[in-house]
Each structure stands twice: as structure tokens, then as C-alpha cells.
Short mmCIF file of C-alpha atoms in Angstrom, two decimals:
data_model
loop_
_atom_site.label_atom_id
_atom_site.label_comp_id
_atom_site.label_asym_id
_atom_site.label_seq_id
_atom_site.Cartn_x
_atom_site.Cartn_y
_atom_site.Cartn_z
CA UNK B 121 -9.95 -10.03 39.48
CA UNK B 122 -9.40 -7.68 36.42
CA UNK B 123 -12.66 -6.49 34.64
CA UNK B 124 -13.18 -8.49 31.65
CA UNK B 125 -12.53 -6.94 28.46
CA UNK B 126 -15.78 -6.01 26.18
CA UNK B 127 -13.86 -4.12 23.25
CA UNK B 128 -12.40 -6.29 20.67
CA UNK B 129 -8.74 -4.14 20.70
CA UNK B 130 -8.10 -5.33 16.68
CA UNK B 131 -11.45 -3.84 15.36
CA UNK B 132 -10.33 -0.92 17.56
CA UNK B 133 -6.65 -1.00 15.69
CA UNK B 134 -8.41 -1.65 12.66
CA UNK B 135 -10.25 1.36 12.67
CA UNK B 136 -7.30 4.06 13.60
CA UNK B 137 -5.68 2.24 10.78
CA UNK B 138 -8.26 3.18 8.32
CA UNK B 139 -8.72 6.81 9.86
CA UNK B 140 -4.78 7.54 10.07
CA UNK B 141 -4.80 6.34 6.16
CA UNK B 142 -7.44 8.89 5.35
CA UNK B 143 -5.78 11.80 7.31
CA UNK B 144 -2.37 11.48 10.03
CA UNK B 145 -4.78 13.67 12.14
CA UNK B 146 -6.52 11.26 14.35
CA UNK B 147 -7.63 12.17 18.09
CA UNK B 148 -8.52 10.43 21.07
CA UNK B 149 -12.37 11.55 20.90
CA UNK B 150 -12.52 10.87 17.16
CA UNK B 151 -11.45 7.66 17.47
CA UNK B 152 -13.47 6.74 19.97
CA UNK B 153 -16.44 8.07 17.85
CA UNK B 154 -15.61 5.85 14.42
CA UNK B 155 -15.12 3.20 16.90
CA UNK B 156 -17.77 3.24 19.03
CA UNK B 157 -15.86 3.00 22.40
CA UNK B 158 -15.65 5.31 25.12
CA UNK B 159 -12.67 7.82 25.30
CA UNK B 160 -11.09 5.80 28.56
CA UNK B 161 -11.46 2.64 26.87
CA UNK B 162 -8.30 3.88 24.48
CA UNK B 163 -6.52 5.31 27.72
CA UNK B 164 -7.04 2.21 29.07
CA UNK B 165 -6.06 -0.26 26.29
CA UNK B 166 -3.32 1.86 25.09
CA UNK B 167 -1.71 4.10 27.68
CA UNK B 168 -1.71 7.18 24.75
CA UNK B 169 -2.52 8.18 21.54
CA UNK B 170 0.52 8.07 20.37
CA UNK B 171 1.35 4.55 21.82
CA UNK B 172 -2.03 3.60 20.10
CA UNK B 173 -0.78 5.21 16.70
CA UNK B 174 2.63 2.86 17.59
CA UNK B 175 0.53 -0.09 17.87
CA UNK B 176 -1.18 0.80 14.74
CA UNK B 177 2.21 1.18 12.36
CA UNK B 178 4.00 -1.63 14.08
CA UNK B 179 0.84 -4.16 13.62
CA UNK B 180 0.72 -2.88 9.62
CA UNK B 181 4.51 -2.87 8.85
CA UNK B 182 4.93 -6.39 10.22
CA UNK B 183 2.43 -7.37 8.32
CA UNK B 184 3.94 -5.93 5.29
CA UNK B 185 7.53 -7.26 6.17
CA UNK B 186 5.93 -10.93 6.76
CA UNK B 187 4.46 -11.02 3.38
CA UNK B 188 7.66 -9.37 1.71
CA UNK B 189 9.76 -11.90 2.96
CA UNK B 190 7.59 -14.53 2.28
CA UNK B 191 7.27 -13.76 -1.27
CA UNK B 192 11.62 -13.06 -0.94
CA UNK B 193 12.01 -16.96 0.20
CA UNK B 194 9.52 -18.12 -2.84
CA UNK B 195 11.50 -16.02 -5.77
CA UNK B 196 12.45 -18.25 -8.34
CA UNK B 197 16.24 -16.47 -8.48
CA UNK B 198 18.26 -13.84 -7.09
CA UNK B 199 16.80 -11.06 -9.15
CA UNK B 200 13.33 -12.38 -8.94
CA UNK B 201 13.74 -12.19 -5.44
CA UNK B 202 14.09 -8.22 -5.91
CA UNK B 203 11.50 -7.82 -7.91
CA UNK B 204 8.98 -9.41 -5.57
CA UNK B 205 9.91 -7.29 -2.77
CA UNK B 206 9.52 -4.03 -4.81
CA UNK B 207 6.16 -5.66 -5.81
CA UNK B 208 5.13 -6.17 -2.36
CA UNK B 209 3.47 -2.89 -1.44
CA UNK B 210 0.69 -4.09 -4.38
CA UNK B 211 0.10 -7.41 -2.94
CA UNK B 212 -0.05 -5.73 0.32
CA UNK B 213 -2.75 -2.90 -0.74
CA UNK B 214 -4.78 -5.90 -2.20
CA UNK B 215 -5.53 -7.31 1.03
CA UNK B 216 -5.29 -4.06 3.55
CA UNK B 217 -5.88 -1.20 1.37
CA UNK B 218 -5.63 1.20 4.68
CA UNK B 219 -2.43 -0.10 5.46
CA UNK B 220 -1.01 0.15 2.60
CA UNK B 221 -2.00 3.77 2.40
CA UNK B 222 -0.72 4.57 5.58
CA UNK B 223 2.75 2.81 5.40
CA UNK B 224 2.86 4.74 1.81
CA UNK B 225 2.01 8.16 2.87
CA UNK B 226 2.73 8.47 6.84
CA UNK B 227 6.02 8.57 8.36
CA UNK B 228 6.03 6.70 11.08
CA UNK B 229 8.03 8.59 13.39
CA UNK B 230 6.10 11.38 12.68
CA UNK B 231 3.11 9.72 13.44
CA UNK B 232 4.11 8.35 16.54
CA UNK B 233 6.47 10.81 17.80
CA UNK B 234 9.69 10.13 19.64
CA UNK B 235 7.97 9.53 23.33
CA UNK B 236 6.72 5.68 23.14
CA UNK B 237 6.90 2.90 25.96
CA UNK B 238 9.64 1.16 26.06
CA UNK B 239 8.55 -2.28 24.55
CA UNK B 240 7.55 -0.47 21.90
CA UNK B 241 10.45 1.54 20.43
CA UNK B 242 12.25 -1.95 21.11
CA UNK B 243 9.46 -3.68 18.79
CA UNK B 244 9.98 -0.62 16.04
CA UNK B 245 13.91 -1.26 16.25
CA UNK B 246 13.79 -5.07 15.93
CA UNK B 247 11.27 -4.65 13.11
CA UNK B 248 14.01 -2.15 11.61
CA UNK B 249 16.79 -4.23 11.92
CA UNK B 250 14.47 -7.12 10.26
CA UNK B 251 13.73 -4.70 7.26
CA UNK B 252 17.89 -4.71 7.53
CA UNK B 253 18.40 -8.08 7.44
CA UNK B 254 15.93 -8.73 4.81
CA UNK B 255 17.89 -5.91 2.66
CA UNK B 256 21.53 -7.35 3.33
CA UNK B 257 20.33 -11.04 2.65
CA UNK B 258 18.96 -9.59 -0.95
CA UNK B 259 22.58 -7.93 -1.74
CA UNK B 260 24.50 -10.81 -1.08
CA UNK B 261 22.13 -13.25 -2.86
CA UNK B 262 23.05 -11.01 -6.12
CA UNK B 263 26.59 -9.81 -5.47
CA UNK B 264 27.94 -12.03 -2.67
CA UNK B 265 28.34 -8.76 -0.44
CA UNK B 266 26.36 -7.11 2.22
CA UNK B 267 27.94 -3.67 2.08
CA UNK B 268 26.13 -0.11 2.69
CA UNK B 269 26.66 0.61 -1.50
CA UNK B 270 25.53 -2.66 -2.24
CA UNK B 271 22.59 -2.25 0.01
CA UNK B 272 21.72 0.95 -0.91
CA UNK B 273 21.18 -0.35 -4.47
CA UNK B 274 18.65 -2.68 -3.01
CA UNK B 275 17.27 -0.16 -1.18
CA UNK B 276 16.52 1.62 -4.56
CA UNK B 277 15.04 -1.48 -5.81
CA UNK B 278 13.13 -1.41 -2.60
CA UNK B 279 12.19 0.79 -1.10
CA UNK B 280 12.48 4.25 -3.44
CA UNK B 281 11.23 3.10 -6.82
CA UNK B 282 7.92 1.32 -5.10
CA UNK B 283 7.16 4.51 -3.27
CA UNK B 284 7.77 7.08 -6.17
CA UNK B 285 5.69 4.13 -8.57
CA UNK B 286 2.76 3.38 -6.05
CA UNK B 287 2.26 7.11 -5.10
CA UNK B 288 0.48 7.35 -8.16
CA UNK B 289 -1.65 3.93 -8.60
CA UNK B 290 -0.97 1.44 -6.58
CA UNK B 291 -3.62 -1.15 -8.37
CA UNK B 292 -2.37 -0.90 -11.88
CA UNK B 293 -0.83 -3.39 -13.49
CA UNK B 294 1.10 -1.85 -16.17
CA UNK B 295 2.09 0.41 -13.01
CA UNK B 296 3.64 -3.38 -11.52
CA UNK B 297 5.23 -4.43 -14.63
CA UNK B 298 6.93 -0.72 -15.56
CA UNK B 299 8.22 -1.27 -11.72
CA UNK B 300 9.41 -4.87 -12.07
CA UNK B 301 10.94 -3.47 -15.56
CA UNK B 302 12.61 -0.38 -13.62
CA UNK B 303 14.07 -2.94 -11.12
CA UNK B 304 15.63 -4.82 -13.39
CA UNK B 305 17.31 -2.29 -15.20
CA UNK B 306 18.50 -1.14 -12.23
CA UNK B 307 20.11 -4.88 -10.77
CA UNK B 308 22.21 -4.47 -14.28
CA UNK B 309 24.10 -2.06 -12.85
CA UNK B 310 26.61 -3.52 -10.10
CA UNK B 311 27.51 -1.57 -6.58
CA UNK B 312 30.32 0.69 -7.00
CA UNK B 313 32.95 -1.23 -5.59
CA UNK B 314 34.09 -0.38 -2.21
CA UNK B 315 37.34 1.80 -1.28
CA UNK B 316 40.46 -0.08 -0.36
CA UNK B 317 42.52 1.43 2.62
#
């Protein structure tokens, strides 16, 4: 019979989420420290540290890509629908502050590092291709196509204008609106259309 388990593993994640917010330089030992836990308990749980730090991004940026879509499927139009998923990373710091930090600041693959179980670098691709999906379906609710330009205008809308707006203040609301105004500006500007053969 396996031992029971005494450590609640989501305060656990919840703390390496606030420390890797506050500095990408987390350790077995100093976890275990903020946490309370014994080293082996981590070991245990986790297999690594950097399966832990996996466990930590993947948990955050689902959260994130829930809550995005969410508010994609309650836009009121095709542009609005934009707009809220730029907006996103706000809602998101609202309710999990170190997450949002983290998914603004750390890369995740250089959190992590290339060497991750299995199940895990399947769980970061399918949450990729999700992010995809979510990007594609946001093209062709504007322009009918789900091209790499017409994505990569989305992906401005996004992706690059939230990070370059939200690196600054991610709380202020004329800091929203200029984005949501920046957004728009740029949807008035079709794709390029693509080369014929």
C-alpha cells in the first residue's frame, strides 16, 4: 500500500509559481524552504526540478488559455473577439498576479529546459497547438482565412502588443484601453494577401 500523501502538491505548485515570478532562479532546497516540505518530498512528487518548473508553466498557461478562450467565445463580434484576447493577460494578473508575472517575463523553455518526461512535453505541445487553434479560429472569424500572414496579424494583436503594453503596468486601465485602441487600429489593416503559384 503506497504511503499516503501529507503535502498538498497545489500549495506546493503554488508556491514555485510565486518564487519563479519573483526570480527564474528557483532550487530544489529553496523551494522546499518557502514551502515548508522536505527536499525528497519534491523528488518524490515531481521526478526533477525542472519537471516541477514544467508542472508549474503548464498549470499557469492553461489557466491563461482557458480564460482567453472563454472570454474569445463571449466577444460580442469578430473584432471584439481580438480585443478580449489581447486583454486577457489583465484579467489574468487580476486573479493570479504570480502567474501572470511569470508567463510575462519567463520563457518557458528556458525555464524548463529541453529534458522533460514525456507526458509532459506532449501536454506543452497540445497546449501549443491549442494556443494555434485559438489563433487560426480568430483569423478566419475576421478574414475568412487561416493562413500564416493572416495569423501572424493576430498574433500581433495577441500576443506582441499585450507583452510590449503589460511589461510596463499590467493593472492600468488607460494601459487596457490604449491596448484595445492599438488592436483595433491594427485589425484595419487586412493580411497581405497570399502569393499565387
Amino acid at each position: 500500500m503506497p504511503r499516503p500523501r501529507v503535502h498538498d502538491l497545489d500549495a506546493l505548485l503554488d508556491v514555485a509559481e510565486r518564487l519563479i515570478a519573483s526570480s527564474a532562479e528557483v532550487t530544489v532546497r529553496g523551494l522546499a524552504t518557502a514551502a515548508g516540505v522536505p527536499n525528497g518530498t519534491i523528488y518524490h512528487a515531481f521526478g526533477s526540478l525542472s519537471a516541477l518548473r514544467a508542472r508549474v508553466w503548464l498549470r499557469a498557461a492553461t489557466a491563461f488559455l482557458d480564460l482567453q478562450t472563454s472570454r474569445v467565445d463571449q466577444a460580442s463580434s469578430p473584432v471584439e473577439a481580438v480585443v478580449a484576447a489581447a486583454d486577457t493577460p489583465a484579467v489574468f494578473a487580476s486573479r493570479r498576479p504570480e502567474g501572470a508575472r511569470m508567463l510575462l517575463s519567463v520563457r518557458g523553455d528556458r525555464l524548463f529546459g529541453p529534458e522533460l518526461p514525456d507526458e509532459l512535453a506532449e501536454a506543452l505541445h497540445a497546449l501549443d497547438k491549442r494556443l494555434v487553434a485559438l489563433l487560426v479560429r480568430l483569423a478566419r472569424g475576421l478574414w475568412d482565412r487561416g493562413d500564416g500572414l493572416a495569423v501572424e496579424v493576430i498574433t500581433t494583436c495577441v500576443v506582441d502588443l499585450p507583452t510590449a503594453f503589460f511589461r510596463r503596468d499590467i493593472t492600468d486601465p488607460l494601459v487596457r484601453e490604449r491596448l484595445a485602441a492599438a488592436v483595433r487600429a491594427v485589425l484595419t489593416v487586412p493580411p497581405r494577401e497570399k502569393d499565387r503559384p
